[in-house]
């Protein structure tokens, strides 16, 4: 599932918790941007979403996307070194 469509699904949901919506908004603002990093607060929320078995696939996808943009992430460091 593409990040933008997953984010839209979560943001338009009437039952999605605020945490899910915050992570969705963060992931959406970072889509296509190479210079945006996920904040510590959003990374913490994303981690909680990934550990919650009842969270939707869309929410977990967005949480994973947000965490890959966190400074200090191995994949983030590798991609920045290539530039």
XYZ file of N, CA, C and O in Angstrom:
332
model
N 0.850 -1.178 0.000
C 0.000 0.000 0.000
C 0.899 1.247 0.000
O 1.855 1.335 0.739
N 0.584 2.178 -0.823
C 1.364 3.413 -0.879
C 1.113 4.252 0.370
O 0.024 4.236 0.935
N 2.124 4.983 0.765
C 2.058 5.762 1.996
C 0.956 6.810 1.940
O 0.192 6.967 2.889
N 0.852 7.528 0.847
C -0.162 8.590 0.753
C -1.575 8.037 0.878
O -2.412 8.615 1.576
N -1.844 6.912 0.228
C -3.204 6.353 0.317
C -3.470 5.766 1.696
O -4.585 5.862 2.213
N -2.443 5.179 2.311
C -2.610 4.665 3.677
C -2.856 5.817 4.648
O -3.705 5.729 5.543
N -2.126 6.916 4.470
C -2.306 8.083 5.330
C -3.713 8.658 5.175
O -4.366 9.000 6.161
N -4.177 8.752 3.944
C -5.527 9.275 3.701
C -6.578 8.398 4.370
O -7.520 8.901 4.988
N -6.388 7.093 4.269
C -7.332 6.151 4.876
C -7.418 6.370 6.391
O -8.504 6.407 6.966
N -6.273 6.535 7.034
C -6.242 6.742 8.485
C -6.777 8.130 8.843
O -7.571 8.274 9.779
N -6.364 9.141 8.108
C -6.789 10.507 8.430
C -8.293 10.718 8.260
O -8.907 11.466 9.015
N -8.897 10.054 7.280
C -10.339 10.198 7.055
C -11.184 9.282 7.940
O -12.399 9.435 8.011
N -10.552 8.343 8.604
C -11.275 7.411 9.458
C -11.887 8.138 10.665
O -11.235 8.950 11.310
N -13.118 7.826 10.957
C -13.789 8.431 12.111
C -13.455 7.695 13.406
O -13.699 8.205 14.486
N -12.886 6.504 13.302
C -12.591 5.713 14.500
C -11.099 5.616 14.815
O -10.727 5.094 15.866
N -10.233 6.109 13.936
C -8.791 6.043 14.184
C -8.422 6.960 15.344
O -8.862 8.109 15.410
N -7.601 6.457 16.274
C -7.177 7.284 17.407
C -6.272 8.444 16.978
O -5.698 8.412 15.884
N -6.135 9.421 17.829
C -5.281 10.586 17.532
C -3.835 10.178 17.267
O -3.161 10.781 16.439
N -3.361 9.177 17.985
C -1.991 8.706 17.783
C -1.788 8.251 16.348
O -0.807 8.614 15.702
N -2.729 7.456 15.837
C -2.643 6.976 14.452
C -2.655 8.144 13.477
O -1.909 8.168 12.501
N -3.518 9.109 13.750
C -3.633 10.265 12.854
C -2.373 11.122 12.884
O -1.953 11.654 11.860
N -1.743 11.249 14.048
C -0.504 12.028 14.150
C 0.608 11.371 13.339
O 1.348 12.050 12.610
N 0.719 10.051 13.448
C 1.742 9.328 12.696
C 1.438 9.403 11.197
O 2.342 9.582 10.379
N 0.161 9.291 10.828
C -0.230 9.386 9.417
C 0.135 10.758 8.846
O 0.668 10.856 7.739
N -0.141 11.797 9.600
C 0.182 13.149 9.139
C 1.689 13.330 8.985
O 2.157 13.918 8.002
N 2.455 12.792 9.917
C 3.908 12.890 9.842
C 4.441 12.150 8.622
O 5.269 12.678 7.876
N 3.953 10.937 8.412
C 4.395 10.152 7.248
C 4.015 10.846 5.950
O 4.792 10.859 4.988
N 2.849 11.439 5.917
C 2.389 12.119 4.706
C 3.246 13.349 4.397
O 3.594 13.587 3.244
N 3.623 14.108 5.404
C 4.452 15.293 5.156
C 5.856 14.916 4.718
O 6.527 15.704 4.062
N 6.289 13.714 5.062
C 7.635 13.279 4.687
C 7.679 12.581 3.342
O 8.756 12.332 2.821
N 6.536 12.270 2.777
C 6.489 11.590 1.486
C 7.133 12.466 0.418
O 6.760 13.608 0.228
N 8.135 11.927 -0.214
C 8.827 12.660 -1.280
C 9.866 13.646 -0.795
O 10.544 14.274 -1.590
N 10.011 13.791 0.507
C 10.984 14.723 1.057
C 12.178 13.958 1.599
O 12.028 13.010 2.362
N 13.356 14.371 1.219
C 14.554 13.693 1.699
C 15.156 14.395 2.906
O 16.065 13.882 3.531
N 14.658 15.563 3.249
C 15.263 16.314 4.340
C 14.441 16.310 5.622
O 14.897 16.790 6.639
N 13.235 15.780 5.598
C 12.392 15.772 6.796
C 12.728 14.562 7.662
O 12.929 13.470 7.166
N 12.782 14.774 8.965
C 13.025 13.700 9.922
C 11.835 13.583 10.858
O 11.179 14.572 11.177
N 11.584 12.367 11.334
C 10.506 12.117 12.287
C 10.943 12.586 13.668
O 12.059 12.295 14.107
N 10.058 13.288 14.362
C 10.376 13.767 15.706
C 10.395 12.603 16.690
O 9.877 11.516 16.419
N 10.972 12.853 17.848
C 11.049 11.839 18.892
C 9.648 11.428 19.351
O 9.382 10.252 19.590
N 8.751 12.389 19.471
C 7.384 12.107 19.923
C 6.642 11.220 18.929
O 5.962 10.256 19.319
N 6.764 11.520 17.647
C 6.093 10.715 16.615
C 6.721 9.330 16.548
O 6.017 8.324 16.387
N 8.035 9.245 16.692
C 8.709 7.944 16.676
C 8.215 7.078 17.832
O 7.996 5.871 17.671
N 8.014 7.683 18.977
C 7.494 6.953 20.136
C 6.079 6.441 19.870
O 5.751 5.278 20.156
N 5.238 7.283 19.295
C 3.868 6.879 18.956
C 3.880 5.772 17.914
O 3.103 4.819 17.990
N 4.769 5.885 16.937
C 4.870 4.870 15.892
C 5.278 3.521 16.480
O 4.748 2.478 16.096
N 6.204 3.549 17.423
C 6.623 2.319 18.088
C 5.476 1.645 18.817
O 5.321 0.425 18.778
N 4.647 2.447 19.478
C 3.490 1.902 20.190
C 2.491 1.281 19.218
O 1.903 0.240 19.492
N 2.305 1.923 18.067
C 1.389 1.390 17.055
C 1.895 0.039 16.553
O 1.119 -0.906 16.404
N 3.193 -0.064 16.306
C 3.744 -1.318 15.792
C 3.627 -2.462 16.797
O 3.533 -3.622 16.409
N 3.624 -2.153 18.079
C 3.533 -3.191 19.108
C 2.094 -3.549 19.473
O 1.871 -4.498 20.209
N 1.135 -2.811 18.958
C -0.275 -3.058 19.281
C -0.871 -4.032 18.263
O -0.994 -3.709 17.089
N -1.273 -5.245 18.710
C -1.789 -6.240 17.768
C -3.098 -5.849 17.082
O -3.388 -6.323 15.989
N -3.875 -4.975 17.681
C -5.178 -4.618 17.112
C -5.125 -3.467 16.113
O -6.139 -3.121 15.526
N -3.961 -2.882 15.909
C -3.845 -1.768 14.964
C -4.032 -2.261 13.525
O -3.686 -3.388 13.183
N -4.552 -1.379 12.689
C -4.798 -1.729 11.286
C -3.484 -1.832 10.513
O -2.452 -1.311 10.926
N -3.562 -2.495 9.387
C -2.405 -2.626 8.505
C -1.951 -1.253 8.014
O -0.755 -0.988 7.922
N -2.911 -0.375 7.739
C -2.577 0.983 7.286
C -1.792 1.730 8.350
O -0.784 2.372 8.055
N -2.249 1.651 9.594
C -1.569 2.352 10.687
C -0.161 1.801 10.885
O 0.793 2.566 11.080
N -0.009 0.494 10.806
C 1.313 -0.107 10.981
C 2.253 0.247 9.825
O 3.438 0.480 10.038
N 1.729 0.312 8.632
C 2.526 0.698 7.482
C 3.044 2.126 7.635
O 4.215 2.419 7.371
N 2.174 3.001 8.079
C 2.562 4.395 8.285
C 3.569 4.530 9.428
O 4.507 5.322 9.347
N 3.368 3.758 10.470
C 4.296 3.798 11.605
C 5.686 3.357 11.165
O 6.688 3.986 11.522
N 5.741 2.307 10.370
C 7.033 1.846 9.854
C 7.693 2.886 8.972
O 8.895 3.117 9.056
N 6.894 3.529 8.153
C 7.421 4.575 7.282
C 7.976 5.743 8.093
O 9.053 6.261 7.797
N 7.245 6.134 9.115
C 7.703 7.245 9.960
C 9.006 6.887 10.667
O 9.910 7.718 10.773
N 9.121 5.649 11.119
C 10.341 5.245 11.823
C 11.554 5.173 10.910
O 12.675 5.376 11.360
N 11.356 4.897 9.650
C 12.506 4.867 8.735
C 13.063 6.267 8.492
O 14.191 6.407 8.039
N 12.295 7.292 8.808
C 12.746 8.675 8.643
C 13.356 9.233 9.924
O 13.728 10.394 9.980
N 13.451 8.414 10.962
C 13.994 8.857 12.240
C 15.508 8.975 12.151
O 16.186 8.058 11.688
N 16.091 10.106 12.589
C 17.556 10.232 12.591
C 18.178 9.115 13.425
O 17.649 8.743 14.463
N 19.281 8.563 12.938
C 19.932 7.476 13.643
C 19.513 6.115 13.123
O 20.111 5.111 13.459
N 18.508 6.074 12.270
C 18.069 4.824 11.665
C 19.132 4.387 10.668
O 19.628 5.178 9.881
N 19.504 3.128 10.687
C 20.571 2.619 9.816
C 20.261 2.860 8.347
O 21.112 3.324 7.591
N 19.023 2.601 7.906
C 18.686 2.800 6.492
C 18.724 4.275 6.115
O 19.090 4.628 5.008
N 18.351 5.157 7.050
C 18.396 6.592 6.799
C 19.840 7.056 6.634
O 20.164 7.823 5.743
N 20.731 6.561 7.495
C 22.135 6.945 7.419
C 22.766 6.481 6.113
O 23.517 7.218 5.486
N 22.461 5.274 5.667
C 23.018 4.754 4.428
C 22.581 5.574 3.228
O 23.374 5.885 2.347
N 21.297 5.940 3.174
C 20.803 6.696 2.025
C 21.387 8.103 1.995
O 21.606 8.659 0.939
N 21.634 8.680 3.161
C 22.206 10.028 3.200
C 23.679 10.025 2.804
O 24.185 10.998 2.267
N 24.388 8.944 3.066
C 25.798 8.855 2.688
C 25.973 8.771 1.188
O 26.950 9.192 0.642
N 24.970 8.210 0.481
C 25.053 8.069 -0.975
C 24.944 9.387 -1.698
O 25.295 9.495 -2.844
N 24.447 10.416 -1.057
C 24.214 11.713 -1.729
C 25.502 12.467 -1.923
O 26.445 12.368 -1.272
